Short mmCIF file of C-alpha atoms and ligand atoms in Angstrom, two decimals:
data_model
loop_
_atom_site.label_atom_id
_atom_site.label_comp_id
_atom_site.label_asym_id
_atom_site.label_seq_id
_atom_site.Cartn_x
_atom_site.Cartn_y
_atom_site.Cartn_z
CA UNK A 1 0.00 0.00 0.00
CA UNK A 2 1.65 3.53 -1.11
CA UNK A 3 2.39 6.43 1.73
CA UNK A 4 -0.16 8.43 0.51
CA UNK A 5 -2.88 6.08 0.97
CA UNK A 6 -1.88 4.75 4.42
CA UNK A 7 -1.65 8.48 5.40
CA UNK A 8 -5.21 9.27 4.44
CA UNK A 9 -6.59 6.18 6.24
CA UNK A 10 -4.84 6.97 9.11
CA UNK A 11 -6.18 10.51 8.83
CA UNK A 12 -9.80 9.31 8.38
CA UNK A 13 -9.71 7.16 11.12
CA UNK A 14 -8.53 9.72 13.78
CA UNK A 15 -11.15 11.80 11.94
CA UNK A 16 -13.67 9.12 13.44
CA UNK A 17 -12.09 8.65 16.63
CA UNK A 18 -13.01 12.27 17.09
CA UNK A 19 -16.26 12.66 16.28
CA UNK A 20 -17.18 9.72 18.50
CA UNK A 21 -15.03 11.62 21.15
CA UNK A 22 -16.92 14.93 20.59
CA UNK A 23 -20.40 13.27 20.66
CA UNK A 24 -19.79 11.16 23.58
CA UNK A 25 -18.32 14.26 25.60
CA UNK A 26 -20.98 16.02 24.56
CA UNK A 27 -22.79 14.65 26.79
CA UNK A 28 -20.72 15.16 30.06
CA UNK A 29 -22.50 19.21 29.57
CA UNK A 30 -25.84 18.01 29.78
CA UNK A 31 -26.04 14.94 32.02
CA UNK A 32 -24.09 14.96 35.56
CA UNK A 33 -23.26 18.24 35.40
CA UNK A 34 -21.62 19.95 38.43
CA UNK A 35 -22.03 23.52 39.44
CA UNK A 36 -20.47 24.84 36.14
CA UNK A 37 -17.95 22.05 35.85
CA UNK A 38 -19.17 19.17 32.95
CA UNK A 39 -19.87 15.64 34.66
CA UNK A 40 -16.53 14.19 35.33
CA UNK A 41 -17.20 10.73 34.63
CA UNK A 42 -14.22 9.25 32.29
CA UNK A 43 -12.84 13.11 31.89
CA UNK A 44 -9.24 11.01 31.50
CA UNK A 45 -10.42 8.91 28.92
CA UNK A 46 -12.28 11.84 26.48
CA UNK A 47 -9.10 14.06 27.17
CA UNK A 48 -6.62 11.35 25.57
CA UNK A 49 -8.88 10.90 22.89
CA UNK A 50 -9.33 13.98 22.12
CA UNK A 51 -5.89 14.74 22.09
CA UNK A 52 -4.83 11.65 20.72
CA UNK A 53 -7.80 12.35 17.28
CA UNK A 54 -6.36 16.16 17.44
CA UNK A 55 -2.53 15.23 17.52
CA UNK A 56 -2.96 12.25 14.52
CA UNK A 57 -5.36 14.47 12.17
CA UNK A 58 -2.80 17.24 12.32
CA UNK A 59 0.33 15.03 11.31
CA UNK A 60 -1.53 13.00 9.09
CA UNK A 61 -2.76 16.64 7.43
CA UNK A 62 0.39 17.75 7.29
CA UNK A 63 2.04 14.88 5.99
CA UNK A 64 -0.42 14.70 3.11
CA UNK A 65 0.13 18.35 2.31
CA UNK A 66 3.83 17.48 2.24
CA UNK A 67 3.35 14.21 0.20
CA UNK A 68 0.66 16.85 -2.12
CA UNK A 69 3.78 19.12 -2.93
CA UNK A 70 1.33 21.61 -1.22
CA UNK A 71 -0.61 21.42 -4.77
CA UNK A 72 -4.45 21.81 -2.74
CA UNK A 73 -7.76 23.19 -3.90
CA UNK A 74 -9.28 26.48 -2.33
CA UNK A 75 -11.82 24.96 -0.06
CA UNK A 76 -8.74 23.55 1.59
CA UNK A 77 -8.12 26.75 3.14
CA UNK A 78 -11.64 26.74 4.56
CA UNK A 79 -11.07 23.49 6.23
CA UNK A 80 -8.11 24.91 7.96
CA UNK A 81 -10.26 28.08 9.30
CA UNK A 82 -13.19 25.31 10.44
CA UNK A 83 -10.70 23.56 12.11
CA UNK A 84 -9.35 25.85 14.50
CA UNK A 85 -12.15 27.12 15.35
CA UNK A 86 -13.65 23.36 16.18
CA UNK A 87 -10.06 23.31 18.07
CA UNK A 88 -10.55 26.74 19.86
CA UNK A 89 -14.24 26.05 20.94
CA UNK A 90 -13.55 22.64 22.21
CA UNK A 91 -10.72 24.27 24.51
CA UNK A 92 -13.46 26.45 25.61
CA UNK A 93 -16.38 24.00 26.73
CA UNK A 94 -13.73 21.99 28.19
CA UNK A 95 -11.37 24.22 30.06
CA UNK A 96 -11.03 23.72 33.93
CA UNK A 97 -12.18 27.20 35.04
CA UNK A 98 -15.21 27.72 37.04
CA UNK A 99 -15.23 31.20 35.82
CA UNK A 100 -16.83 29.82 32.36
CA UNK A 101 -20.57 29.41 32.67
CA UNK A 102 -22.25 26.38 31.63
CA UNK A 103 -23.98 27.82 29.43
CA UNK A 104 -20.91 29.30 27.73
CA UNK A 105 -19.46 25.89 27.44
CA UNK A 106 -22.53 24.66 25.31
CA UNK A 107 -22.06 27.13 23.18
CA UNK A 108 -18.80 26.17 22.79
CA UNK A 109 -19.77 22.80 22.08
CA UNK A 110 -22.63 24.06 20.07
CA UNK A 111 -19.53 25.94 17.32
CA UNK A 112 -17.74 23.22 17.78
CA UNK A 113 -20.03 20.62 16.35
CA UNK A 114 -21.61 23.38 13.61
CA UNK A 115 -17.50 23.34 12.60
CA UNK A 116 -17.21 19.67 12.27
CA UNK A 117 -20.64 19.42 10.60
CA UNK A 118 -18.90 22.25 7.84
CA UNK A 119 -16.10 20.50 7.84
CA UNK A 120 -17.31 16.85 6.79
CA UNK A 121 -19.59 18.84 3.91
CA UNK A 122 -16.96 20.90 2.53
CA UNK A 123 -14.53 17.60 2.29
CA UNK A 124 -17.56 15.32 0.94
CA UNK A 125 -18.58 18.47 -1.51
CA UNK A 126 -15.19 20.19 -2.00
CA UNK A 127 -16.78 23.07 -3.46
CA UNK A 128 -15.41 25.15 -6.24
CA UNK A 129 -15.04 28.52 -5.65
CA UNK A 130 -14.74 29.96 -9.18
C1 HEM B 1 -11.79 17.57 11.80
C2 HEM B 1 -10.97 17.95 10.88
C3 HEM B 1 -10.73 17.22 9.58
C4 HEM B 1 -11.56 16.37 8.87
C5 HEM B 1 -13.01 15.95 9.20
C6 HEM B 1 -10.81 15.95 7.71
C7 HEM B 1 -11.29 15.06 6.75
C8 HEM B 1 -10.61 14.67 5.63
C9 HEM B 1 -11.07 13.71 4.65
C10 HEM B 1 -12.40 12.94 4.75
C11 HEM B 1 -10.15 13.63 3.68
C12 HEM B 1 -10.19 12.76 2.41
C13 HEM B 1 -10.81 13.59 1.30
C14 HEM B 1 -10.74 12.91 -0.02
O1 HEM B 1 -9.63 12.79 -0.54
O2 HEM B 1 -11.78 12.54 -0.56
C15 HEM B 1 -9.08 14.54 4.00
C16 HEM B 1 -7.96 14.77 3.23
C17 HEM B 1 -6.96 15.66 3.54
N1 HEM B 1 -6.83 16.37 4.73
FE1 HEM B 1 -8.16 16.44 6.23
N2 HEM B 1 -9.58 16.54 7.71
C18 HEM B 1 -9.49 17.33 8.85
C19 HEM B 1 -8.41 18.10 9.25
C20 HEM B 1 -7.27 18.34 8.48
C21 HEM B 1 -6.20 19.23 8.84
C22 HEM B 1 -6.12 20.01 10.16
C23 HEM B 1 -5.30 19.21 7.80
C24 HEM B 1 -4.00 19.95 7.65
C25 HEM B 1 -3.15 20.17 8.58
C26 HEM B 1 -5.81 18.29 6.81
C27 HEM B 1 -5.20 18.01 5.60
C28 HEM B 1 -5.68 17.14 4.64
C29 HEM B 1 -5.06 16.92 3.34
C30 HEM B 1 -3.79 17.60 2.82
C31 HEM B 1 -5.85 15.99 2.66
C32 HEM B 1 -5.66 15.46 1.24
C33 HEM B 1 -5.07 14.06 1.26
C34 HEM B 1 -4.97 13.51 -0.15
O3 HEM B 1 -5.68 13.95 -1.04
O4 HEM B 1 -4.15 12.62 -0.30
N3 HEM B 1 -7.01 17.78 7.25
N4 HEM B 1 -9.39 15.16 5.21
#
């Protein structure tokens, strides 16, 4: 199997590994909540995920891109936007600070899933932009 197609399944995999992370942890703002802390219940487990989707979609991105000669379409640069945005908003729902309301963190979580949603269309569209 060539590079570039290992890379990509790697990448696609971590891509599910974190939308199963973000829907499960979802959750932890809804159900169990305490005070304006999300439930804690497996916290450990949806923090390595989560950084364990983040940290494989980025070198598996960025190996692609170097394996692409760069050569990508404009909606790429869209994707990039979308994600750190997804990235920025998840640090916000999640962040260990009691000064962030709960409802603050669900609208974190609410950007953050709106992202990912944008995200999987503009990858399963890739729209041309004139
Ligand atoms: C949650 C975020 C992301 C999702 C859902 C996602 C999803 C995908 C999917 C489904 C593909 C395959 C598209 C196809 O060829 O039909 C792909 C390809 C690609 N992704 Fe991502 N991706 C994400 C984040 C990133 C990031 C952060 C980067 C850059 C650092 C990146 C760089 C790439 C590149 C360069 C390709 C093209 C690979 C190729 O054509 O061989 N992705 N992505």
């Amino acid at each position: 199997m060539d590079l570039q197609l290992t890379v990509k399944i790697v990448h696609m995999i971590s891509v599910t590994l974190l939308i199963a992370v973000v829907i499960a942890r979802g959750f932890t703002l809804f159900i169990g909540v305490q005070g304006n802390q999300p439930n804690p219940v497996a916290r450990k487990l949806f923090v390595a995920g989560q950084h364990l989707a983040m940290t494989l979609i980025i070198l598996t991105g960025l190996t692609s891109l170097v394996i692409k000669n760069f050569a990508v379409q404009p909606w790429f640069y869209a994707k990039v936007i979308l994600f750190l945005v997804l990235f920025s908003s998840l640090l916000k729902a999640y962040k260990k600070d009691d000064r962030i309301l709960l409802v603050q963190r669900r609208a974190g979580f609410t950007i953050a899933v709106v992202a990912l949603v944008a995200i999987i269309g503009l990858v399963l569209i890739k729209p041309n932009f004139g």
